[in-house]
XYZ file of C-alpha atoms in Angstrom:
712
model
C 0.000 0.000 0.000
C 1.473 3.353 -1.101
C 0.573 6.498 0.812
C 1.794 10.029 1.321
C 3.230 11.272 4.596
C 3.838 14.903 5.440
C 7.431 15.935 6.090
C 8.615 19.527 6.423
C 5.740 20.795 4.347
C 6.201 18.329 1.471
C 4.683 14.940 0.743
C 6.995 11.940 1.079
C 5.803 8.727 -0.619
C 5.620 5.736 1.688
C 4.843 2.015 1.417
C 3.431 0.031 4.343
C 4.461 2.876 6.634
C 8.048 3.032 5.333
C 9.445 5.820 3.153
C 9.888 4.428 -0.380
C 13.308 6.081 -0.466
C 14.760 3.518 1.968
C 14.301 0.708 -0.547
C 16.717 2.458 -2.892
C 19.157 2.845 0.008
C 18.932 -0.853 0.981
C 19.469 -2.003 -2.639
C 22.387 0.441 -2.911
C 23.974 -0.994 0.237
C 23.547 -4.600 -0.941
C 25.239 -3.832 -4.269
C 28.041 -1.817 -2.640
C 28.841 -4.536 -0.086
C 28.727 -7.151 -2.862
C 31.198 -5.008 -4.799
C 33.588 -4.502 -1.872
C 33.641 -8.006 -0.396
C 33.610 -9.669 -3.824
C 36.692 -7.709 -4.883
C 38.401 -8.240 -1.536
C 37.770 -12.015 -1.553
C 40.093 -12.611 -4.519
C 42.508 -9.744 -3.870
C 45.341 -11.549 -2.088
C 45.397 -14.334 -4.706
C 45.448 -11.678 -7.450
C 48.547 -10.208 -5.802
C 50.223 -13.613 -5.482
C 49.396 -15.276 -8.787
C 48.845 -12.395 -11.234
C 51.182 -9.662 -9.977
C 53.658 -12.356 -8.834
C 54.226 -10.928 -5.365
C 55.356 -13.343 -2.670
C 53.185 -14.197 0.335
C 54.669 -11.487 2.562
C 54.314 -8.658 0.033
C 50.786 -9.803 -0.857
C 49.819 -9.825 2.808
C 51.390 -6.401 3.411
C 49.606 -4.692 0.494
C 46.313 -6.393 1.382
C 46.377 -5.118 4.962
C 47.540 -1.660 3.854
C 44.462 -1.490 1.627
C 42.113 -2.662 4.402
C 43.659 -0.152 6.832
C 43.071 2.651 4.320
C 39.442 1.539 3.918
C 38.936 2.051 7.664
C 40.834 5.340 7.901
C 38.885 7.147 5.171
C 35.478 7.004 6.979
C 36.705 9.866 9.163
C 37.310 11.902 6.006
C 33.888 10.936 4.643
C 32.137 11.986 7.854
C 33.908 15.356 7.878
C 32.996 16.027 4.233
C 29.355 15.029 4.781
C 28.760 16.896 8.037
C 30.801 20.011 7.340
C 30.602 20.573 3.569
C 28.589 18.535 1.043
C 25.968 16.802 3.151
C 25.356 13.042 3.165
C 23.569 12.815 -0.220
C 26.211 14.637 -2.281
C 29.029 12.866 -0.423
C 27.556 9.449 -1.240
C 27.085 10.398 -4.916
C 30.566 11.933 -5.311
C 32.507 9.177 -3.589
C 30.443 6.429 -5.257
C 31.640 7.782 -8.609
C 35.233 7.593 -7.318
C 34.504 4.082 -6.010
C 33.107 2.880 -9.368
C 36.080 4.283 -11.279
C 38.444 2.475 -8.874
C 36.647 -0.850 -9.368
C 36.768 -0.398 -13.151
C 40.515 0.389 -13.066
C 41.427 -2.696 -11.025
C 39.304 -4.816 -13.356
C 41.226 -3.421 -16.351
C 44.547 -3.931 -14.545
C 43.834 -7.662 -14.281
C 43.451 -8.153 -18.048
C 46.345 -10.413 -18.977
C 46.271 -9.470 -22.685
C 46.760 -5.767 -21.866
C 50.563 -6.142 -22.032
C 50.966 -9.722 -23.295
C 52.529 -8.655 -26.590
C 54.174 -12.010 -27.342
C 50.970 -13.889 -26.450
C 52.699 -16.387 -24.173
C 50.084 -16.088 -21.432
C 52.247 -13.878 -19.175
C 52.063 -10.052 -18.965
C 55.225 -8.494 -20.412
C 55.044 -5.287 -18.340
C 53.990 -6.149 -14.787
C 54.730 -2.559 -13.547
C 51.831 -1.305 -15.714
C 49.452 -3.729 -13.995
C 50.881 -2.875 -10.575
C 50.442 0.883 -11.153
C 46.850 0.462 -12.324
C 46.102 -1.842 -9.388
C 47.460 0.604 -6.809
C 45.522 3.533 -8.322
C 42.359 1.429 -8.380
C 42.768 0.299 -4.764
C 43.357 3.861 -3.534
C 40.186 5.058 -5.270
C 38.217 2.097 -3.869
C 39.492 2.832 -0.346
C 38.454 6.483 -0.676
C 35.048 5.460 -2.010
C 34.081 2.605 0.300
C 35.522 4.291 3.388
C 34.098 7.702 2.537
C 30.504 6.500 2.140
C 30.664 4.043 5.065
C 29.575 6.535 7.788
C 27.024 8.225 5.497
C 24.716 5.581 4.030
C 23.237 4.158 7.245
C 22.832 7.634 8.753
C 21.255 8.904 5.510
C 18.757 6.033 5.685
C 17.907 6.976 9.269
C 17.281 10.567 8.158
C 14.381 9.416 5.949
C 12.146 8.644 8.940
C 10.013 11.012 10.981
C 10.268 11.233 14.750
C 7.093 9.154 15.204
C 8.527 6.310 13.046
C 10.959 4.963 15.642
C 9.688 1.385 15.190
C 10.110 1.538 11.412
C 13.578 3.069 11.773
C 14.684 0.197 14.022
C 13.422 -2.364 11.513
C 15.138 -0.479 8.708
C 18.515 -0.851 10.412
C 17.892 -4.607 10.815
C 17.096 -4.895 7.087
C 20.059 -2.653 6.286
C 22.540 -4.882 8.130
C 20.910 -7.969 6.630
C 21.627 -6.514 3.174
C 25.280 -6.055 4.199
C 25.609 -9.713 5.216
C 23.699 -10.911 2.140
C 25.934 -8.917 -0.207
C 29.057 -10.126 1.572
C 28.009 -13.790 1.603
C 26.844 -14.013 -2.018
C 29.858 -12.172 -3.426
C 32.357 -14.204 -1.385
C 30.864 -17.373 -2.862
C 30.498 -16.086 -6.425
C 33.696 -14.139 -7.199
C 36.108 -17.013 -6.400
C 34.081 -19.160 -8.822
C 34.446 -16.466 -11.486
C 38.185 -16.226 -10.735
C 38.500 -19.987 -11.200
C 37.147 -19.792 -14.753
C 39.525 -19.376 -17.681
C 39.233 -16.445 -20.094
C 41.389 -14.322 -22.387
C 41.780 -13.147 -25.954
C 45.099 -14.742 -26.944
C 45.597 -17.203 -24.078
C 43.333 -18.669 -21.423
C 44.191 -17.643 -17.871
C 42.426 -17.353 -14.508
C 39.565 -14.919 -15.078
C 40.468 -12.075 -12.712
C 38.900 -9.492 -15.089
C 35.520 -11.189 -14.594
C 36.057 -11.628 -10.840
C 36.766 -7.881 -10.524
C 34.433 -6.828 -13.345
C 31.242 -8.174 -11.746
C 31.862 -6.226 -8.483
C 32.610 -3.138 -10.631
C 29.295 -3.605 -12.431
C 27.456 -4.010 -9.115
C 29.011 -0.764 -7.861
C 27.773 0.991 -10.997
C 24.313 -0.469 -10.322
C 24.522 0.764 -6.711
C 25.260 4.283 -7.933
C 22.469 4.245 -10.547
C 19.880 2.924 -8.061
C 20.848 5.574 -5.513
C 20.556 8.364 -8.107
C 17.138 7.110 -9.288
C 15.724 7.646 -5.807
C 17.194 11.156 -5.430
C 13.867 13.020 -5.700
C 12.349 10.948 -2.894
C 15.080 11.515 -0.319
C 14.857 13.798 2.664
C 18.192 15.658 2.522
C 19.401 17.163 5.788
C 21.762 20.102 5.365
C 25.241 19.754 6.920
C 25.285 21.174 10.446
C 28.917 20.778 11.418
C 30.747 17.719 12.643
C 30.806 16.872 16.350
C 34.249 15.279 15.884
C 35.621 18.690 14.923
C 34.139 20.268 18.056
C 35.506 17.499 20.292
C 38.953 17.784 18.674
C 38.988 21.563 19.161
C 37.898 21.185 22.792
C 40.676 18.659 23.504
C 43.239 20.774 21.640
C 42.311 23.936 23.543
C 42.432 22.106 26.903
C 45.940 20.790 26.182
C 47.174 24.168 24.946
C 45.604 26.031 27.883
C 47.036 23.564 30.402
C 50.500 23.995 28.846
C 50.197 27.774 29.126
C 49.266 27.493 32.808
C 51.768 24.817 33.764
C 53.305 26.990 36.487
C 52.644 25.918 40.094
C 51.049 29.305 40.851
C 47.931 28.178 38.983
C 45.661 25.878 40.994
C 45.116 22.345 39.704
C 41.776 21.387 38.233
C 39.849 18.170 38.824
C 40.356 16.932 35.219
C 42.756 18.134 32.542
C 39.792 18.744 30.203
C 38.497 21.339 32.684
C 41.179 23.649 31.265
C 38.858 24.075 28.277
C 36.151 25.721 30.424
C 37.324 29.232 29.462
C 36.125 28.667 25.885
C 33.740 25.666 25.852
C 30.558 25.041 27.812
C 30.273 22.610 30.669
C 28.080 20.179 28.720
C 30.575 19.663 25.868
C 33.419 19.172 28.345
C 31.440 16.596 30.350
C 30.441 14.721 27.181
C 34.011 14.732 25.905
C 35.170 13.260 29.228
C 32.746 10.350 28.800
C 33.901 9.746 25.227
C 37.601 9.798 26.131
C 36.935 7.331 28.919
C 35.618 4.851 26.351
C 38.287 5.681 23.754
C 40.947 4.888 26.370
C 39.537 1.349 26.531
C 39.853 1.153 22.738
C 43.669 1.272 22.930
C 44.198 -2.532 23.200
C 41.431 -3.423 20.713
C 43.389 -3.092 17.418
C 45.257 -6.306 18.252
C 41.994 -8.240 17.862
C 41.489 -6.864 14.350
C 45.121 -7.652 13.506
C 44.203 -11.330 13.850
C 40.620 -11.175 12.599
C 41.392 -9.585 9.213
C 44.014 -12.208 8.386
C 41.130 -14.416 7.243
C 41.446 -12.681 3.888
C 45.242 -12.923 3.705
C 47.218 -15.541 5.624
C 44.305 -17.945 6.076
C 43.407 -17.738 2.377
C 47.052 -18.377 1.456
C 47.025 -21.313 3.873
C 44.019 -22.752 2.012
C 45.984 -22.727 -1.272
C 48.154 -25.539 0.127
C 45.156 -27.676 1.152
C 42.761 -30.130 -0.488
C 39.491 -28.457 -1.527
C 37.690 -31.596 -2.700
C 34.293 -31.724 -0.972
C 32.908 -34.574 -3.059
C 30.703 -33.125 -5.795
C 31.848 -29.596 -4.894
C 35.343 -28.201 -5.407
C 36.028 -25.335 -2.999
C 38.378 -22.548 -4.117
C 40.842 -21.304 -1.439
C 39.248 -17.842 -1.353
C 35.779 -19.374 -0.882
C 36.700 -20.585 2.603
C 36.124 -17.011 3.759
C 32.380 -17.631 3.321
C 32.466 -19.777 6.453
C 32.616 -16.580 8.528
C 29.440 -14.827 7.243
C 27.540 -18.144 7.229
C 28.478 -18.789 10.848
C 27.695 -15.163 11.775
C 24.114 -15.573 10.525
C 23.806 -18.748 12.634
C 25.760 -17.697 15.729
C 24.303 -14.226 16.435
C 20.754 -15.468 17.197
C 22.078 -18.598 18.946
C 24.339 -16.577 21.237
C 21.621 -13.992 21.991
C 18.790 -16.483 22.492
C 20.618 -19.436 24.077
C 24.177 -18.791 25.292
C 23.681 -15.464 27.086
C 20.450 -16.576 28.859
C 22.200 -19.769 30.039
C 25.097 -17.746 31.414
C 22.615 -15.453 33.151
C 20.834 -18.450 34.701
C 24.179 -19.601 36.077
C 24.280 -16.223 37.893
C 27.464 -15.172 36.110
C 27.760 -11.414 35.688
C 28.815 -11.459 32.032
C 29.343 -7.709 31.611
C 30.086 -6.167 28.182
C 33.773 -5.717 28.996
C 34.031 -9.351 30.076
C 32.441 -10.393 26.793
C 35.043 -8.356 24.887
C 37.808 -10.001 26.929
C 36.451 -13.468 26.086
C 36.288 -12.458 22.408
C 39.975 -11.531 22.424
C 40.883 -14.818 24.106
C 38.884 -16.806 21.530
C 40.606 -15.002 18.639
C 43.959 -15.945 20.171
C 42.757 -19.549 20.410
C 41.711 -19.475 16.731
C 45.276 -18.665 15.733
C 46.580 -21.531 17.840
C 44.217 -23.768 15.842
C 45.543 -22.221 12.602
C 49.108 -22.950 13.764
C 48.253 -26.610 14.437
C 46.774 -26.935 10.935
C 49.877 -25.266 9.469
C 52.147 -27.756 11.236
C 50.266 -30.602 9.533
C 50.459 -28.829 6.152
C 54.211 -28.295 6.528
C 54.684 -32.041 6.939
C 53.252 -32.560 3.437
C 55.229 -29.816 1.677
C 58.210 -30.869 -0.451
C 61.723 -29.927 0.645
C 63.708 -28.380 -2.185
C 67.533 -28.270 -2.303
C 69.238 -25.371 -0.576
C 72.286 -23.514 -1.884
C 75.160 -25.943 -2.481
C 72.803 -28.931 -2.589
C 71.193 -31.060 -5.302
C 68.475 -33.716 -5.288
C 68.317 -36.864 -7.413
C 65.531 -39.400 -7.834
C 66.075 -42.728 -9.614
C 63.439 -44.215 -11.953
C 63.950 -47.767 -13.243
C 62.561 -48.055 -16.784
C 64.094 -51.485 -17.291
C 62.849 -55.036 -16.889
C 65.058 -56.146 -13.947
C 66.254 -54.656 -10.680
C 68.775 -51.814 -10.926
C 71.434 -50.681 -8.447
C 72.714 -47.119 -8.448
C 75.771 -46.010 -6.488
C 76.473 -42.327 -5.831
C 80.248 -41.883 -5.846
C 82.555 -41.438 -4.173
C 80.959 -43.843 -1.683
C 77.998 -41.679 -0.715
C 74.958 -43.915 -1.061
C 73.650 -46.970 -2.880
C 70.000 -47.742 -3.785
C 68.228 -50.667 -5.457
C 65.161 -49.981 -7.594
C 62.647 -52.546 -8.870
C 61.320 -52.370 -12.466
C 58.856 -49.505 -13.146
C 59.499 -48.131 -9.654
C 61.130 -44.927 -8.387
C 62.920 -43.725 -5.289
C 62.161 -40.529 -3.475
C 64.413 -37.507 -3.897
C 67.807 -37.905 -2.210
C 69.706 -34.785 -1.172
C 73.454 -34.462 -1.698
C 76.049 -31.777 -1.237
C 76.928 -30.816 -4.807
C 80.640 -30.665 -4.077
C 80.665 -34.288 -2.861
C 79.058 -36.083 -5.789
C 80.712 -36.483 -9.215
C 79.911 -39.967 -10.490
C 76.961 -42.364 -10.743
C 77.408 -46.103 -11.220
C 74.365 -47.936 -12.626
C 74.231 -51.749 -12.571
C 71.719 -54.152 -14.158
C 72.807 -57.722 -13.287
C 76.336 -57.986 -14.732
C 76.117 -54.857 -16.881
C 77.436 -51.588 -15.442
C 77.738 -48.058 -16.747
C 79.377 -44.987 -15.191
C 77.735 -41.564 -15.552
C 79.769 -38.482 -14.694
C 77.723 -35.481 -13.510
C 78.166 -31.735 -13.101
C 76.132 -28.506 -12.733
C 73.673 -29.973 -10.244
C 73.656 -27.109 -7.755
C 70.245 -26.258 -6.267
C 68.390 -28.365 -8.836
C 66.197 -31.442 -8.774
C 66.985 -34.247 -11.235
C 65.525 -37.580 -12.243
C 67.960 -40.320 -13.201
C 66.172 -42.569 -15.723
C 67.942 -45.940 -16.038
C 67.148 -48.825 -18.402
C 68.624 -52.083 -19.639
C 68.276 -52.682 -23.372
C 69.605 -56.176 -24.040
C 73.155 -56.118 -22.740
C 73.338 -52.326 -22.831
C 72.747 -50.075 -19.793
C 71.383 -46.609 -20.503
C 71.262 -43.741 -17.976
C 69.714 -40.342 -18.670
C 69.871 -37.502 -16.130
C 66.713 -35.393 -16.620
C 66.356 -31.884 -15.177
C 63.222 -31.463 -13.052
C 62.642 -27.761 -13.575
C 60.311 -27.380 -10.582
C 61.376 -25.124 -7.726
C 58.108 -24.800 -5.777
C 54.778 -26.484 -5.219
C 52.302 -25.832 -8.081
C 50.221 -22.702 -7.558
C 46.463 -22.355 -7.079
C 46.021 -26.082 -6.476
C 47.025 -26.915 -10.064
C 49.093 -29.940 -11.092
C 52.318 -30.143 -13.111
C 52.492 -33.016 -15.596
C 55.290 -34.166 -17.910
C 55.883 -37.279 -20.009
C 58.872 -39.606 -20.503
C 59.012 -41.899 -23.527
C 60.041 -45.426 -22.490
C 59.552 -46.873 -25.985
C 62.067 -47.379 -28.768
C 60.105 -45.313 -31.301
C 59.211 -41.615 -31.165
C 55.736 -40.801 -29.840
C 53.555 -37.669 -30.035
C 51.722 -37.093 -26.774
C 48.838 -34.785 -25.897
C 46.765 -34.436 -22.739
C 43.348 -32.807 -23.152
C 44.138 -29.901 -25.500
C 47.823 -29.562 -24.511
C 50.393 -30.950 -26.919
C 53.725 -32.167 -25.535
C 55.262 -32.659 -28.969
C 57.263 -35.612 -30.316
C 59.312 -37.416 -27.668
C 62.246 -39.549 -28.738
C 63.217 -42.630 -26.767
C 64.102 -41.880 -23.102
C 63.483 -38.153 -23.559
C 61.268 -36.028 -21.301
C 58.855 -33.222 -22.056
C 58.523 -29.986 -20.109
C 56.034 -29.744 -17.269
C 52.607 -28.333 -18.173
C 49.893 -27.046 -15.842
C 46.595 -28.912 -15.408
C 43.644 -28.582 -13.070
C 42.507 -31.455 -10.854
C 40.609 -34.454 -12.190
C 41.133 -37.158 -14.803
C 42.489 -36.157 -18.228
C 42.416 -37.691 -21.690
C 45.837 -38.879 -22.956
C 46.397 -39.463 -26.665
C 49.538 -40.915 -28.276
C 50.671 -41.347 -31.871
C 53.607 -43.288 -33.308
C 54.485 -44.004 -36.938
C 52.601 -47.274 -36.744
C 49.685 -46.772 -34.354
C 47.522 -44.478 -32.276
C 46.540 -45.031 -28.669
C 44.642 -43.367 -25.881
C 43.489 -43.655 -22.315
C 42.298 -41.610 -19.362
C 44.790 -40.589 -16.747
C 44.490 -41.182 -13.047
C 42.550 -38.550 -11.093
C 44.877 -35.749 -10.078
C 44.336 -33.930 -6.801
C 45.445 -30.439 -5.728
C 49.034 -29.192 -5.998
C 50.849 -32.305 -7.246
C 53.499 -32.960 -9.899
C 53.777 -36.204 -11.866
C 56.047 -37.770 -14.447
C 54.007 -40.077 -16.680
C 56.118 -42.780 -18.326
C 54.729 -44.075 -21.621
C 55.544 -47.810 -21.761
C 53.355 -48.971 -24.639
C 51.318 -47.425 -27.460
C 49.823 -50.002 -29.798
C 46.433 -51.305 -30.878
C 44.692 -48.241 -29.350
C 46.049 -49.281 -25.942
C 48.232 -46.844 -23.990
C 50.089 -48.157 -20.940
C 51.719 -45.729 -18.527
C 53.450 -45.600 -15.165
C 52.932 -42.638 -12.824
C 55.861 -41.302 -10.794
C 54.956 -38.784 -8.092
C 57.410 -35.861 -8.134
C 55.480 -33.682 -5.672
C 52.709 -35.172 -3.523
C 49.227 -33.598 -3.754
C 47.754 -31.518 -0.958
C 46.506 -34.017 1.614
C 45.376 -31.765 4.479
C 41.701 -31.059 3.782
C 40.310 -27.511 3.788
C 37.653 -28.721 6.238
C 40.362 -28.570 8.899
C 40.141 -24.781 8.634
C 36.525 -24.815 9.809
C 37.429 -25.061 13.547
C 39.593 -21.930 13.377
C 36.851 -20.101 11.436
C 34.261 -21.241 13.994
C 36.350 -20.038 16.934
C 37.117 -16.642 15.393
C 33.448 -16.179 14.423
C 32.464 -16.824 18.042
C 35.097 -14.257 18.983
C 33.604 -11.760 16.529
C 30.090 -12.251 17.915
C 31.070 -11.540 21.521
C 33.684 -8.902 20.646
C 32.376 -6.807 17.773
C 28.658 -6.776 18.525
C 29.252 -6.244 22.238
C 31.904 -3.596 21.611
C 29.543 -1.395 19.612
C 26.738 -1.971 22.120
C 29.006 -1.041 25.042
C 30.342 2.038 23.274
C 26.887 3.342 22.500
C 25.663 2.698 26.051
C 28.562 4.670 27.537
C 28.510 7.699 25.226
C 26.265 10.776 25.115
C 23.542 10.756 22.460
C 25.278 13.330 20.236
C 28.698 11.611 20.458
C 27.838 8.296 18.753
C 29.625 9.402 15.567
C 32.848 10.056 17.489
C 32.830 6.541 18.933
C 31.956 5.062 15.519
C 35.010 6.824 14.076
C 37.125 5.563 16.976
C 35.876 1.996 16.484
C 36.691 2.044 12.758
C 40.100 3.495 13.606
C 40.869 0.409 15.757
C 40.271 -1.760 12.658
C 42.662 0.382 10.620
C 45.349 0.288 13.319
C 44.895 -3.482 13.626
C 45.750 -3.953 9.955
C 48.788 -1.703 10.362
C 49.890 -3.936 13.266
C 49.895 -6.909 10.863
C 52.361 -5.039 8.655
C 54.614 -4.188 11.599
C 54.601 -7.611 13.291
C 54.904 -9.645 10.088
C 57.704 -7.378 8.862
C 59.636 -7.260 12.123
C 59.289 -10.907 13.198
C 61.375 -12.378 10.309
C 59.979 -15.820 11.116
C 60.607 -18.378 8.399
C 57.847 -20.745 9.533
C 54.213 -19.675 9.086
C 53.011 -21.666 12.102
C 55.446 -19.686 14.264
C 53.958 -16.411 13.028
C 50.471 -17.645 13.942
C 51.705 -18.513 17.439
C 53.353 -15.077 17.715
C 50.084 -13.288 16.898
C 48.183 -15.544 19.312
C 50.680 -14.776 22.098
C 50.569 -11.012 21.442
C 46.765 -10.971 21.582
C 46.802 -13.047 24.761
C 49.101 -10.491 26.422
C 46.889 -7.636 25.211
C 43.830 -9.555 26.447
C 45.292 -9.691 29.956
C 46.071 -5.954 29.840
C 42.512 -5.195 28.704
C 41.078 -7.399 31.471
C 42.967 -5.317 34.038
C 41.747 -2.062 32.451
C 38.181 -3.392 32.387
C 38.380 -4.368 36.078
C 38.990 -0.754 37.078
C 36.415 0.710 34.684
C 33.305 2.258 36.238
C 30.146 2.062 34.146
C 28.227 5.309 33.717
C 24.729 6.252 32.577
C 25.079 9.059 30.002
C 21.352 9.815 30.178
C 21.599 10.360 33.922
C 24.641 12.617 33.520
C 22.961 14.591 30.746
C 19.796 14.915 32.863
C 21.942 16.300 35.671
C 23.544 18.740 33.208
C 20.052 19.802 32.071
C 19.057 20.375 35.684
C 22.227 22.378 36.372
C 21.627 24.472 33.249
C 18.044 25.163 34.358
C 19.239 26.217 37.812
C 21.937 28.386 36.264
C 19.400 29.935 33.901
C 17.077 30.645 36.840
C 19.945 32.252 38.775
C 20.852 34.370 35.769
C 17.213 35.405 35.376
C 16.899 36.292 39.078
C 20.137 38.265 38.895
C 18.917 40.197 35.844
C 15.622 40.960 37.586
C 17.443 42.244 40.671
C 19.705 44.389 38.537
C 16.691 45.745 36.644
C 14.905 46.475 39.925
C 17.992 48.232 41.299
C 18.248 50.367 38.154
C 14.587 51.329 38.357
C 15.004 52.499 41.976
C 17.870 54.818 41.113
């Protein structure tokens, strides 16, 4: 039902008692949050796999971006309240936001600088520059509109619509979670697709392009509703007044630092010469809460690593969930899913149970528990990392080489590494694991099949992996040392596959649509990248064609496939595992996500509730800015700790963060113990009463002075 409601002399269209304008605002917020969280979900993998930054640089840039996103809301609030107003600020910064999303989408186009069409950008600095510009514009946009949109929605209601306003905020925050959840599921799927003009690569342009399109939709929807909005003119920013009051108090106290001036009850009282008693009292209450905020950034330092370190951790895990293949960046969806479940469960079940146990679970105690749980989540992450590290291959260090022996012959082979280092026996069609040697110590290999022996001198092995392929052909012993040009585990859960021809005749090999070319006898192809699953193998010799399906490849493995026979359409092959697949399942990350989500529920929700309950009614914006600032500082802490720790093991870094938060948690618990809760409404009522008394005194004084003048 559509009706008209009167507002400031003009009719405002409404639907079921709600201003129609709020529907545009809710849709705008859904699209904007989809845009932001969708882009952010794939960001760290874009840094690692497209821009080719290592894990540490990727993590550093990611957290710098997130910190900037939580610093710019202060700028947005100042612009809205002191200059443009909320409506114009949202429009202006949304344009900046959309341009930023478009730029980062363009920066991820592989063909932009792939002049030789080899599938790799030829000028990475161009992509880096575009990416940085895009991220800065996005940070300005998303941060700048963050404090404006919800408040602008609240402005659309009349004073008598308090019930509708409350429901609006519930719907508003539901749209935030819906946008976040859907985009975090969808954009990793889009990233996992392959696209490109000249070569097929991971589809980052689509993964960034869809969020860019949604941001454009958000802007268009918001503009469409412009004639329906109630637009409140800017009336000055309370943060500016509070800052000026604090600045004047400090300056005035410094001027009167001599002992001849009497001390005042509170250092803020030195502002009383310029600012009224009410503002000073309200600022005192705000600073009391902001003081408690000092330890809080450490929580966010751990919490926001879900999008960086935890996502990178998932790239080394097995994402096979049966019929569903989970991308590493999709694991972040566990958090919003659990939030939707945990918030009502905690409010309706956990807190009432605690209350029945007669435990005084105050807001500050809840925050303390939240910090402890976040620390525990990182201990869980460290335990998972320890298990992952056990499965990771060890590559040769400087001055070392690694050799693996593969027996392509029909009888047992014995290989001796001279002078007198090691001896191994290998059965037919079998292989050893990689053996590590000091390069300076090894110079000769002796290969024996029964009574036949051959010596193989070696050189230039430093910091390389090699496969020694040995075979007996009649009375002849053949040994070929093949270079395994693999220096790290395959990226993005892909698999590296190569072929070795164990036949006398040359064979042409292809797997799916990838051609490995003609392979002569005992020669090896280069490694090629394949996704998980079973692949079609086709072979051709001068006399016959053959084919078969490969084994099912997992995540992150490398295999050498030895072609033993290709005749009569039958292809026989032996699989040698060069790098084992990821065996630690991504499901093992769920406990750490569950624990940190529980931490978020009792920390974040309670923190905002506590802040609002302890601040004056007109100072909510100051505390909101302070709360967002703790998130920004938390992300800066990640940069500092990760950069200064110089830890080579990732599990050790997790433990370090857990220990730091535990220490901060103890400090906060002590601060909370000495905190005295206040009732701002009671204090403000007392200020109102004092002002009335003062006004009455001033009135009586004026009357007496007037009476005295009249009697003269």
